[in-house]
PDB file of N, CA and C in Angstrom:
ATOM      1  N   MET A   1      26.313 -15.019  25.777  1.00 45.00           N
ATOM      2  CA  MET A   1      25.768 -13.680  25.798  1.00 45.00           C
ATOM      3  C   MET A   1      25.618 -13.145  24.376  1.00 45.00           C
ATOM      4  N   CYS A   2      26.628 -13.306  23.563  1.00 42.00           N
ATOM      5  CA  CYS A   2      26.589 -12.830  22.187  1.00 42.00           C
ATOM      6  C   CYS A   2      25.522 -13.582  21.394  1.00 42.00           C
ATOM      7  N   ARG A   3      25.387 -14.876  21.676  1.00 45.00           N
ATOM      8  CA  ARG A   3      24.367 -15.673  20.992  1.00 45.00           C
ATOM      9  C   ARG A   3      22.969 -15.159  21.296  1.00 45.00           C
ATOM     10  N   ARG A   4      22.715 -14.814  22.542  1.00 45.00           N
ATOM     11  CA  ARG A   4      21.408 -14.289  22.930  1.00 45.00           C
ATOM     12  C   ARG A   4      21.104 -12.977  22.216  1.00 45.00           C
ATOM     13  N   ALA A   5      22.093 -12.119  22.170  1.00 36.00           N
ATOM     14  CA  ALA A   5      21.901 -10.834  21.503  1.00 36.00           C
ATOM     15  C   ALA A   5      21.621 -11.036  20.022  1.00 36.00           C
ATOM     16  N   LEU A   6      22.342 -11.938  19.395  1.00 36.00           N
ATOM     17  CA  LEU A   6      22.136 -12.231  17.983  1.00 36.00           C
ATOM     18  C   LEU A   6      20.754 -12.834  17.751  1.00 36.00           C
ATOM     19  N   LEU A   7      20.352 -13.749  18.608  1.00 38.00           N
ATOM     20  CA  LEU A   7      19.032 -14.370  18.500  1.00 38.00           C
ATOM     21  C   LEU A   7      17.936 -13.330  18.690  1.00 38.00           C
ATOM     22  N   ALA A   8      18.081 -12.467  19.671  1.00 40.00           N
ATOM     23  CA  ALA A   8      17.093 -11.429  19.921  1.00 40.00           C
ATOM     24  C   ALA A   8      16.990 -10.473  18.733  1.00 40.00           C
ATOM     25  N   ALA A   9      18.113 -10.100  18.169  1.00 39.00           N
ATOM     26  CA  ALA A   9      18.113  -9.207  17.013  1.00 39.00           C
ATOM     27  C   ALA A   9      17.462  -9.874  15.807  1.00 39.00           C
ATOM     28  N   THR A  10      17.765 -11.147  15.605  1.00 39.00           N
ATOM     29  CA  THR A  10      17.176 -11.888  14.490  1.00 39.00           C
ATOM     30  C   THR A  10      15.666 -11.985  14.642  1.00 39.00           C
ATOM     31  N   LEU A  11      15.199 -12.285  15.841  1.00 40.00           N
ATOM     32  CA  LEU A  11      13.764 -12.372  16.088  1.00 40.00           C
ATOM     33  C   LEU A  11      13.080 -11.023  15.902  1.00 40.00           C
ATOM     34  N   ALA A  12      13.704  -9.972  16.352  1.00 39.00           N
ATOM     35  CA  ALA A  12      13.128  -8.637  16.201  1.00 39.00           C
ATOM     36  C   ALA A  12      12.999  -8.260  14.731  1.00 39.00           C
ATOM     37  N   ILE A  13      14.016  -8.556  13.958  1.00 42.00           N
ATOM     38  CA  ILE A  13      13.982  -8.248  12.519  1.00 42.00           C
ATOM     39  C   ILE A  13      12.918  -9.084  11.827  1.00 42.00           C
ATOM     40  N   ALA A  14      12.867 -10.371  12.120  1.00 41.00           N
ATOM     41  CA  ALA A  14      11.879 -11.255  11.495  1.00 41.00           C
ATOM     42  C   ALA A  14      10.467 -10.818  11.850  1.00 41.00           C
ATOM     43  N   THR A  15      10.241 -10.429  13.094  1.00 41.00           N
ATOM     44  CA  THR A  15       8.918  -9.980  13.524  1.00 41.00           C
ATOM     45  C   THR A  15       8.527  -8.699  12.830  1.00 41.00           C
ATOM     46  N   SER A  16       9.451  -7.741  12.717  1.00 41.00           N
ATOM     47  CA  SER A  16       9.118  -6.471  12.075  1.00 41.00           C
ATOM     48  C   SER A  16       8.887  -6.650  10.577  1.00 41.00           C
ATOM     49  N   VAL A  17       9.635  -7.539   9.933  1.00 44.00           N
ATOM     50  CA  VAL A  17       9.437  -7.805   8.503  1.00 44.00           C
ATOM     51  C   VAL A  17       8.082  -8.449   8.285  1.00 44.00           C
ATOM     52  N   ALA A  18       7.743  -9.437   9.102  1.00 47.00           N
ATOM     53  CA  ALA A  18       6.451 -10.114   8.952  1.00 47.00           C
ATOM     54  C   ALA A  18       5.311  -9.146   9.211  1.00 47.00           C
ATOM     55  N   ALA A  19       5.434  -8.320  10.237  1.00 47.00           N
ATOM     56  CA  ALA A  19       4.374  -7.371  10.558  1.00 47.00           C
ATOM     57  C   ALA A  19       4.218  -6.328   9.463  1.00 47.00           C
ATOM     58  N   ALA A  20       5.312  -5.904   8.880  1.00 48.00           N
ATOM     59  CA  ALA A  20       5.250  -4.871   7.853  1.00 48.00           C
ATOM     60  C   ALA A  20       4.595  -5.374   6.579  1.00 48.00           C
ATOM     61  N   ALA A  21       4.676  -6.664   6.311  1.00 67.00           N
ATOM     62  CA  ALA A  21       4.095  -7.217   5.095  1.00 67.00           C
ATOM     63  C   ALA A  21       2.646  -7.645   5.298  1.00 67.00           C
ATOM     64  N   GLU A  22       2.116  -7.525   6.537  1.00 86.00           N
ATOM     65  CA  GLU A  22       0.731  -7.870   6.810  1.00 86.00           C
ATOM     66  C   GLU A  22      -0.190  -6.830   6.194  1.00 86.00           C
ATOM     67  N   PHE A  23      -1.433  -7.227   5.987  1.00 90.00           N
ATOM     68  CA  PHE A  23      -2.416  -6.325   5.419  1.00 90.00           C
ATOM     69  C   PHE A  23      -2.582  -5.117   6.343  1.00 90.00           C
ATOM     70  N   PRO A  24      -2.537  -3.895   5.788  1.00 92.00           N
ATOM     71  CA  PRO A  24      -2.600  -2.699   6.632  1.00 92.00           C
ATOM     72  C   PRO A  24      -3.997  -2.462   7.211  1.00 92.00           C
ATOM     73  N   THR A  25      -4.028  -1.937   8.416  1.00 92.00           N
ATOM     74  CA  THR A  25      -5.278  -1.526   9.049  1.00 92.00           C
ATOM     75  C   THR A  25      -5.284  -0.004   9.064  1.00 92.00           C
ATOM     76  N   ILE A  26      -6.203   0.573   8.320  1.00 94.00           N
ATOM     77  CA  ILE A  26      -6.269   2.030   8.169  1.00 94.00           C
ATOM     78  C   ILE A  26      -7.639   2.501   8.623  1.00 94.00           C
ATOM     79  N   SER A  27      -7.692   3.569   9.372  1.00 94.00           N
ATOM     80  CA  SER A  27      -8.957   4.136   9.823  1.00 94.00           C
ATOM     81  C   SER A  27      -9.582   4.957   8.695  1.00 94.00           C
ATOM     82  N   ILE A  28     -10.632   4.403   8.098  1.00 96.00           N
ATOM     83  CA  ILE A  28     -11.315   5.096   7.012  1.00 96.00           C
ATOM     84  C   ILE A  28     -11.941   6.394   7.526  1.00 96.00           C
ATOM     85  N   GLU A  29     -12.483   6.357   8.719  1.00 95.00           N
ATOM     86  CA  GLU A  29     -13.096   7.558   9.293  1.00 95.00           C
ATOM     87  C   GLU A  29     -12.076   8.689   9.436  1.00 95.00           C
ATOM     88  N   ARG A  30     -10.905   8.348   9.947  1.00 95.00           N
ATOM     89  CA  ARG A  30      -9.855   9.371  10.117  1.00 95.00           C
ATOM     90  C   ARG A  30      -9.371   9.873   8.757  1.00 95.00           C
ATOM     91  N   THR A  31      -9.222   8.960   7.807  1.00 95.00           N
ATOM     92  CA  THR A  31      -8.767   9.336   6.472  1.00 95.00           C
ATOM     93  C   THR A  31      -9.730  10.320   5.822  1.00 95.00           C
ATOM     94  N   CYS A  32     -11.021  10.089   5.987  1.00 96.00           N
ATOM     95  CA  CYS A  32     -12.033  10.868   5.262  1.00 96.00           C
ATOM     96  C   CYS A  32     -12.609  12.036   6.052  1.00 96.00           C
ATOM     97  N   ARG A  33     -12.237  12.178   7.291  1.00 94.00           N
ATOM     98  CA  ARG A  33     -12.806  13.210   8.154  1.00 94.00           C
ATOM     99  C   ARG A  33     -12.769  14.599   7.519  1.00 94.00           C
ATOM    100  N   GLY A  34     -11.691  14.963   6.903  1.00 91.00           N
ATOM    101  CA  GLY A  34     -11.539  16.308   6.344  1.00 91.00           C
ATOM    102  C   GLY A  34     -11.699  16.372   4.838  1.00 91.00           C
ATOM    103  N   ALA A  35     -12.364  15.386   4.261  1.00 93.00           N
ATOM    104  CA  ALA A  35     -12.496  15.337   2.793  1.00 93.00           C
ATOM    105  C   ALA A  35     -13.218  16.569   2.269  1.00 93.00           C
ATOM    106  N   GLN A  36     -12.705  17.093   1.189  1.00 93.00           N
ATOM    107  CA  GLN A  36     -13.282  18.262   0.532  1.00 93.00           C
ATOM    108  C   GLN A  36     -13.903  17.838  -0.794  1.00 93.00           C
ATOM    109  N   PRO A  37     -14.917  18.566  -1.266  1.00 91.00           N
ATOM    110  CA  PRO A  37     -15.516  18.225  -2.569  1.00 91.00           C
ATOM    111  C   PRO A  37     -14.484  18.296  -3.686  1.00 91.00           C
ATOM    112  N   LEU A  38     -14.558  17.343  -4.613  1.00 86.00           N
ATOM    113  CA  LEU A  38     -13.650  17.339  -5.754  1.00 86.00           C
ATOM    114  C   LEU A  38     -14.170  18.226  -6.884  1.00 86.00           C
ATOM    115  N   ASP A  39     -15.471  18.474  -6.883  1.00 89.00           N
ATOM    116  CA  ASP A  39     -16.050  19.387  -7.870  1.00 89.00           C
ATOM    117  C   ASP A  39     -17.305  20.024  -7.275  1.00 89.00           C
ATOM    118  N   ALA A  40     -17.896  20.955  -8.002  1.00 90.00           N
ATOM    119  CA  ALA A  40     -19.041  21.710  -7.491  1.00 90.00           C
ATOM    120  C   ALA A  40     -20.276  20.846  -7.280  1.00 90.00           C
ATOM    121  N   GLN A  41     -20.405  19.741  -8.009  1.00 92.00           N
ATOM    122  CA  GLN A  41     -21.579  18.887  -7.888  1.00 92.00           C
ATOM    123  C   GLN A  41     -21.512  17.942  -6.683  1.00 92.00           C
ATOM    124  N   GLU A  42     -20.352  17.735  -6.138  1.00 90.00           N
ATOM    125  CA  GLU A  42     -20.217  16.806  -5.019  1.00 90.00           C
ATOM    126  C   GLU A  42     -20.723  17.459  -3.742  1.00 90.00           C
ATOM    127  N   THR A  43     -21.739  16.858  -3.149  1.00 93.00           N
ATOM    128  CA  THR A  43     -22.347  17.444  -1.954  1.00 93.00           C
ATOM    129  C   THR A  43     -22.019  16.674  -0.681  1.00 93.00           C
ATOM    130  N   ARG A  44     -21.490  15.462  -0.816  1.00 95.00           N
ATOM    131  CA  ARG A  44     -21.192  14.629   0.361  1.00 95.00           C
ATOM    132  C   ARG A  44     -19.779  14.054   0.252  1.00 95.00           C
ATOM    133  N   PRO A  45     -18.763  14.896   0.358  1.00 96.00           N
ATOM    134  CA  PRO A  45     -17.390  14.422   0.140  1.00 96.00           C
ATOM    135  C   PRO A  45     -16.914  13.374   1.144  1.00 96.00           C
ATOM    136  N   VAL A  46     -17.357  13.471   2.384  1.00 96.00           N
ATOM    137  CA  VAL A  46     -16.925  12.493   3.393  1.00 96.00           C
ATOM    138  C   VAL A  46     -17.477  11.108   3.043  1.00 96.00           C
ATOM    139  N   GLU A  47     -18.744  11.057   2.648  1.00 96.00           N
ATOM    140  CA  GLU A  47     -19.356   9.782   2.278  1.00 96.00           C
ATOM    141  C   GLU A  47     -18.712   9.222   1.002  1.00 96.00           C
ATOM    142  N   THR A  48     -18.406  10.091   0.048  1.00 95.00           N
ATOM    143  CA  THR A  48     -17.751   9.658  -1.188  1.00 95.00           C
ATOM    144  C   THR A  48     -16.372   9.096  -0.886  1.00 95.00           C
ATOM    145  N   CYS A  49     -15.641   9.785  -0.041  1.00 96.00           N
ATOM    146  CA  CYS A  49     -14.308   9.324   0.358  1.00 96.00           C
ATOM    147  C   CYS A  49     -14.400   7.962   1.038  1.00 96.00           C
ATOM    148  N   ALA A  50     -15.335   7.802   1.964  1.00 97.00           N
ATOM    149  CA  ALA A  50     -15.486   6.541   2.686  1.00 97.00           C
ATOM    150  C   ALA A  50     -15.838   5.409   1.720  1.00 97.00           C
ATOM    151  N   ARG A  51     -16.713   5.680   0.757  1.00 97.00           N
ATOM    152  CA  ARG A  51     -17.063   4.660  -0.235  1.00 97.00           C
ATOM    153  C   ARG A  51     -15.829   4.258  -1.045  1.00 97.00           C
ATOM    154  N   ASP A  52     -15.059   5.256  -1.496  1.00 96.00           N
ATOM    155  CA  ASP A  52     -13.846   4.973  -2.269  1.00 96.00           C
ATOM    156  C   ASP A  52     -12.842   4.167  -1.450  1.00 96.00           C
ATOM    157  N   GLU A  53     -12.698   4.513  -0.184  1.00 97.00           N
ATOM    158  CA  GLU A  53     -11.763   3.790   0.690  1.00 97.00           C
ATOM    159  C   GLU A  53     -12.216   2.346   0.899  1.00 97.00           C
ATOM    160  N   ARG A  54     -13.517   2.118   1.101  1.00 97.00           N
ATOM    161  CA  ARG A  54     -14.026   0.752   1.276  1.00 97.00           C
ATOM    162  C   ARG A  54     -13.811  -0.074   0.006  1.00 97.00           C
ATOM    163  N   GLU A  55     -14.065   0.525  -1.149  1.00 98.00           N
ATOM    164  CA  GLU A  55     -13.841  -0.178  -2.417  1.00 98.00           C
ATOM    165  C   GLU A  55     -12.369  -0.519  -2.602  1.00 98.00           C
ATOM    166  N   ALA A  56     -11.490   0.439  -2.290  1.00 97.00           N
ATOM    167  CA  ALA A  56     -10.047   0.202  -2.415  1.00 97.00           C
ATOM    168  C   ALA A  56      -9.598  -0.893  -1.448  1.00 97.00           C
ATOM    169  N   ARG A  57     -10.129  -0.878  -0.224  1.00 97.00           N
ATOM    170  CA  ARG A  57      -9.776  -1.913   0.755  1.00 97.00           C
ATOM    171  C   ARG A  57     -10.179  -3.283   0.233  1.00 97.00           C
ATOM    172  N   SER A  58     -11.364  -3.398  -0.328  1.00 97.00           N
ATOM    173  CA  SER A  58     -11.837  -4.663  -0.873  1.00 97.00           C
ATOM    174  C   SER A  58     -10.941  -5.150  -2.011  1.00 97.00           C
ATOM    175  N   GLN A  59     -10.590  -4.263  -2.923  1.00 97.00           N
ATOM    176  CA  GLN A  59      -9.696  -4.618  -4.039  1.00 97.00           C
ATOM    177  C   GLN A  59      -8.317  -5.003  -3.522  1.00 97.00           C
ATOM    178  N   LEU A  60      -7.836  -4.243  -2.551  1.00 95.00           N
ATOM    179  CA  LEU A  60      -6.513  -4.500  -1.994  1.00 95.00           C
ATOM    180  C   LEU A  60      -6.463  -5.865  -1.306  1.00 95.00           C
ATOM    181  N   GLU A  61      -7.519  -6.204  -0.567  1.00 95.00           N
ATOM    182  CA  GLU A  61      -7.568  -7.518   0.084  1.00 95.00           C
ATOM    183  C   GLU A  61      -7.502  -8.638  -0.958  1.00 95.00           C
ATOM    184  N   ALA A  62      -8.223  -8.459  -2.053  1.00 95.00           N
ATOM    185  CA  ALA A  62      -8.251  -9.481  -3.096  1.00 95.00           C
ATOM    186  C   ALA A  62      -6.905  -9.615  -3.809  1.00 95.00           C
ATOM    187  N   GLN A  63      -6.143  -8.535  -3.899  1.00 94.00           N
ATOM    188  CA  GLN A  63      -4.894  -8.530  -4.664  1.00 94.00           C
ATOM    189  C   GLN A  63      -3.640  -8.586  -3.804  1.00 94.00           C
ATOM    190  N   TRP A  64      -3.764  -8.482  -2.501  1.00 94.00           N
ATOM    191  CA  TRP A  64      -2.631  -8.306  -1.585  1.00 94.00           C
ATOM    192  C   TRP A  64      -1.518  -9.319  -1.817  1.00 94.00           C
ATOM    193  N   ALA A  65      -1.859 -10.591  -1.914  1.00 93.00           N
ATOM    194  CA  ALA A  65      -0.839 -11.640  -2.019  1.00 93.00           C
ATOM    195  C   ALA A  65      -0.045 -11.565  -3.315  1.00 93.00           C
ATOM    196  N   LYS A  66      -0.588 -10.961  -4.355  1.00 92.00           N
ATOM    197  CA  LYS A  66       0.130 -10.923  -5.636  1.00 92.00           C
ATOM    198  C   LYS A  66       1.216  -9.851  -5.676  1.00 92.00           C
ATOM    199  N   PHE A  67       1.167  -8.884  -4.780  1.00 92.00           N
ATOM    200  CA  PHE A  67       2.173  -7.823  -4.773  1.00 92.00           C
ATOM    201  C   PHE A  67       3.445  -8.309  -4.087  1.00 92.00           C
ATOM    202  N   ALA A  68       4.570  -7.840  -4.578  1.00 91.00           N
ATOM    203  CA  ALA A  68       5.856  -8.238  -4.009  1.00 91.00           C
ATOM    204  C   ALA A  68       5.935  -7.827  -2.540  1.00 91.00           C
ATOM    205  N   GLU A  69       6.458  -8.729  -1.730  1.00 90.00           N
ATOM    206  CA  GLU A  69       6.528  -8.473  -0.291  1.00 90.00           C
ATOM    207  C   GLU A  69       7.323  -7.213   0.035  1.00 90.00           C
ATOM    208  N   HIS A  70       8.434  -6.986  -0.684  1.00 87.00           N
ATOM    209  CA  HIS A  70       9.234  -5.795  -0.383  1.00 87.00           C
ATOM    210  C   HIS A  70       8.444  -4.521  -0.673  1.00 87.00           C
ATOM    211  N   ASN A  71       7.512  -4.552  -1.609  1.00 88.00           N
ATOM    212  CA  ASN A  71       6.661  -3.386  -1.862  1.00 88.00           C
ATOM    213  C   ASN A  71       5.569  -3.263  -0.805  1.00 88.00           C
ATOM    214  N   ARG A  72       5.006  -4.380  -0.375  1.00 89.00           N
ATOM    215  CA  ARG A  72       3.964  -4.334   0.660  1.00 89.00           C
ATOM    216  C   ARG A  72       4.502  -3.760   1.957  1.00 89.00           C
ATOM    217  N   ARG A  73       5.774  -4.004   2.246  1.00 86.00           N
ATOM    218  CA  ARG A  73       6.372  -3.495   3.486  1.00 86.00           C
ATOM    219  C   ARG A  73       6.454  -1.976   3.520  1.00 86.00           C
ATOM    220  N   LEU A  74       6.377  -1.325   2.383  1.00 83.00           N
ATOM    221  CA  LEU A  74       6.519   0.129   2.323  1.00 83.00           C
ATOM    222  C   LEU A  74       5.325   0.871   2.897  1.00 83.00           C
ATOM    223  N   PHE A  75       4.220   0.175   3.118  1.00 76.00           N
ATOM    224  CA  PHE A  75       2.979   0.873   3.444  1.00 76.00           C
ATOM    225  C   PHE A  75       2.432   0.567   4.818  1.00 76.00           C
ATOM    226  N   GLY A  76       3.282   0.385   5.803  1.00 70.00           N
ATOM    227  CA  GLY A  76       2.832   0.087   7.150  1.00 70.00           C
ATOM    228  C   GLY A  76       2.022   1.188   7.800  1.00 70.00           C
ATOM    229  N   ASP A  77       2.345   2.430   7.534  1.00 76.00           N
ATOM    230  CA  ASP A  77       1.670   3.554   8.187  1.00 76.00           C
ATOM    231  C   ASP A  77       0.975   4.468   7.192  1.00 76.00           C
ATOM    232  N   SER A  78       0.488   3.935   6.122  1.00 82.00           N
ATOM    233  CA  SER A  78      -0.164   4.765   5.109  1.00 82.00           C
ATOM    234  C   SER A  78      -1.525   5.238   5.605  1.00 82.00           C
ATOM    235  N   PRO A  79      -1.919   6.446   5.233  1.00 89.00           N
ATOM    236  CA  PRO A  79      -3.204   6.983   5.699  1.00 89.00           C
ATOM    237  C   PRO A  79      -4.404   6.570   4.854  1.00 89.00           C
ATOM    238  N   SER A  80      -4.205   5.860   3.738  1.00 95.00           N
ATOM    239  CA  SER A  80      -5.307   5.643   2.812  1.00 95.00           C
ATOM    240  C   SER A  80      -5.175   4.325   2.051  1.00 95.00           C
ATOM    241  N   TYR A  81      -6.274   3.561   2.003  1.00 95.00           N
ATOM    242  CA  TYR A  81      -6.289   2.344   1.188  1.00 95.00           C
ATOM    243  C   TYR A  81      -6.170   2.676  -0.290  1.00 95.00           C
ATOM    244  N   VAL A  82      -6.766   3.784  -0.713  1.00 95.00           N
ATOM    245  CA  VAL A  82      -6.673   4.196  -2.115  1.00 95.00           C
ATOM    246  C   VAL A  82      -5.209   4.423  -2.479  1.00 95.00           C
ATOM    247  N   GLU A  83      -4.486   5.098  -1.600  1.00 94.00           N
ATOM    248  CA  GLU A  83      -3.065   5.377  -1.837  1.00 94.00           C
ATOM    249  C   GLU A  83      -2.247   4.091  -1.899  1.00 94.00           C
ATOM    250  N   VAL A  84      -2.469   3.194  -0.963  1.00 94.00           N
ATOM    251  CA  VAL A  84      -1.723   1.934  -0.935  1.00 94.00           C
ATOM    252  C   VAL A  84      -1.995   1.132  -2.204  1.00 94.00           C
ATOM    253  N   LEU A  85      -3.275   0.988  -2.561  1.00 94.00           N
ATOM    254  CA  LEU A  85      -3.637   0.220  -3.750  1.00 94.00           C
ATOM    255  C   LEU A  85      -3.026   0.825  -5.006  1.00 94.00           C
ATOM    256  N   THR A  86      -3.133   2.138  -5.154  1.00 94.00           N
ATOM    257  CA  THR A  86      -2.605   2.809  -6.339  1.00 94.00           C
ATOM    258  C   THR A  86      -1.093   2.622  -6.451  1.00 94.00           C
ATOM    259  N   CYS A  87      -0.389   2.826  -5.355  1.00 92.00           N
ATOM    260  CA  CYS A  87       1.066   2.688  -5.385  1.00 92.00           C
ATOM    261  C   CYS A  87       1.497   1.252  -5.673  1.00 92.00           C
ATOM    262  N   LEU A  88       0.852   0.279  -5.031  1.00 92.00           N
ATOM    263  CA  LEU A  88       1.218  -1.112  -5.285  1.00 92.00           C
ATOM    264  C   LEU A  88       0.920  -1.514  -6.720  1.00 92.00           C
ATOM    265  N   GLN A  89      -0.172  -1.031  -7.285  1.00 92.00           N
ATOM    266  CA  GLN A  89      -0.477  -1.323  -8.684  1.00 92.00           C
ATOM    267  C   GLN A  89       0.567  -0.699  -9.608  1.00 92.00           C
ATOM    268  N   MET A  90       1.015   0.501  -9.278  1.00 91.00           N
ATOM    269  CA  MET A  90       2.057   1.145 -10.088  1.00 91.00           C
ATOM    270  C   MET A  90       3.359   0.369  -9.989  1.00 91.00           C
ATOM    271  N   TYR A  91       3.749  -0.031  -8.781  1.00 86.00           N
ATOM    272  CA  TYR A  91       4.971  -0.812  -8.617  1.00 86.00           C
ATOM    273  C   TYR A  91       4.861  -2.122  -9.382  1.00 86.00           C
ATOM    274  N   ASP A  92       3.685  -2.762  -9.318  1.00 83.00           N
ATOM    275  CA  ASP A  92       3.472  -4.038  -9.981  1.00 83.00           C
ATOM    276  C   ASP A  92       3.574  -3.899 -11.492  1.00 83.00           C
ATOM    277  N   SER A  93       2.986  -2.846 -12.049  1.00 77.00           N
ATOM    278  CA  SER A  93       3.051  -2.670 -13.502  1.00 77.00           C
ATOM    279  C   SER A  93       4.477  -2.353 -13.943  1.00 77.00           C
ATOM    280  N   ASN A  94       5.227  -1.636 -13.128  1.00 70.00           N
ATOM    281  CA  ASN A  94       6.630  -1.364 -13.465  1.00 70.00           C
ATOM    282  C   ASN A  94       7.468  -2.632 -13.390  1.00 70.00           C
ATOM    283  N   ALA A  95       7.179  -3.479 -12.419  1.00 64.00           N
ATOM    284  CA  ALA A  95       7.941  -4.720 -12.268  1.00 64.00           C
ATOM    285  C   ALA A  95       7.679  -5.666 -13.430  1.00 64.00           C
ATOM    286  N   SER A  96       6.457  -5.651 -13.949  1.00 60.00           N
ATOM    287  CA  SER A  96       6.136  -6.555 -15.056  1.00 60.00           C
ATOM    288  C   SER A  96       6.619  -6.010 -16.387  1.00 60.00           C
ATOM    289  N   GLY A  97       7.072  -4.766 -16.396  1.00 51.00           N
ATOM    290  CA  GLY A  97       7.582  -4.172 -17.619  1.00 51.00           C
ATOM    291  C   GLY A  97       6.524  -3.509 -18.460  1.00 51.00           C
ATOM    292  N   ALA A  98       5.283  -3.488 -17.962  1.00 47.00           N
ATOM    293  CA  ALA A  98       4.183  -2.931 -18.751  1.00 47.00           C
ATOM    294  C   ALA A  98       4.378  -1.451 -19.044  1.00 47.00           C
ATOM    295  N   SER A  99       4.885  -0.717 -18.068  1.00 44.00           N
ATOM    296  CA  SER A  99       5.058   0.703 -18.304  1.00 44.00           C
ATOM    297  C   SER A  99       6.507   1.148 -18.132  1.00 44.00           C
ATOM    298  N   ALA A 100       7.397   0.187 -18.047  1.00 45.00           N
ATOM    299  CA  ALA A 100       8.815   0.517 -17.899  1.00 45.00           C
ATOM    300  C   ALA A 100       9.408   0.816 -19.274  1.00 45.00           C
ATOM    301  N   PRO A 101      10.259   1.822 -19.348  1.00 45.00           N
ATOM    302  CA  PRO A 101      10.876   2.111 -20.640  1.00 45.00           C
ATOM    303  C   PRO A 101      11.815   0.989 -21.053  1.00 45.00           C
ATOM    304  N   PRO A 102      12.008   0.773 -22.341  1.00 44.00           N
ATOM    305  CA  PRO A 102      12.921  -0.278 -22.779  1.00 44.00           C
ATOM    306  C   PRO A 102      14.339   0.024 -22.348  1.00 44.00           C
ATOM    307  N   LYS A 103      15.065  -1.030 -22.017  1.00 49.00           N
ATOM    308  CA  LYS A 103      16.463  -0.850 -21.602  1.00 49.00           C
ATOM    309  C   LYS A 103      17.339  -0.799 -22.826  1.00 49.00           C
ATOM    310  N   ARG A 104      18.299   0.106 -22.794  1.00 46.00           N
ATOM    311  CA  ARG A 104      19.229   0.244 -23.921  1.00 46.00           C
ATOM    312  C   ARG A 104      20.627  -0.078 -23.458  1.00 46.00           C
ATOM    313  N   ARG A 105      21.402  -0.562 -24.359  1.00 49.00           N
ATOM    314  CA  ARG A 105      22.813  -0.814 -24.066  1.00 49.00           C
ATOM    315  C   ARG A 105      23.624   0.330 -24.624  1.00 49.00           C
ATOM    316  N   PHE A 106      24.777   0.544 -24.035  1.00 48.00           N
ATOM    317  CA  PHE A 106      25.662   1.581 -24.551  1.00 48.00           C
ATOM    318  C   PHE A 106      26.038   1.281 -25.983  1.00 48.00           C
ATOM    319  N   GLY A 107      26.046   2.299 -26.833  1.00 51.00           N
ATOM    320  CA  GLY A 107      26.447   2.138 -28.212  1.00 51.00           C
ATOM    321  C   GLY A 107      25.327   1.728 -29.140  1.00 51.00           C
ATOM    322  N   GLN A 108      24.126   1.596 -28.608  1.00 45.00           N
ATOM    323  CA  GLN A 108      23.004   1.201 -29.488  1.00 45.00           C
ATOM    324  C   GLN A 108      22.021   2.333 -29.626  1.00 45.00           C
TER     325      GLN A 108
END
């Protein structure tokens, strides 16, 4: 009985981890439905938002495998491809040390 419970728990965890690291499916239409103009010249904010989301999705698909799995798991329910791509790029640049502050030791 205990073995079954342990096996079931292990399978549930493995399934949720694998699913969370899968490429996200986000509704671009829902994301952009209420888009507002970013400036006075923008006359079609919904179309602009949809274009930006499609471009971000394309970039994200191309880069998805290079991002750390633990970071990819953070975005299972994100409302925007632009948001996911931006956050993963920020996490990636911090992990590589590109924008991380230098580490100091005590007394130096």
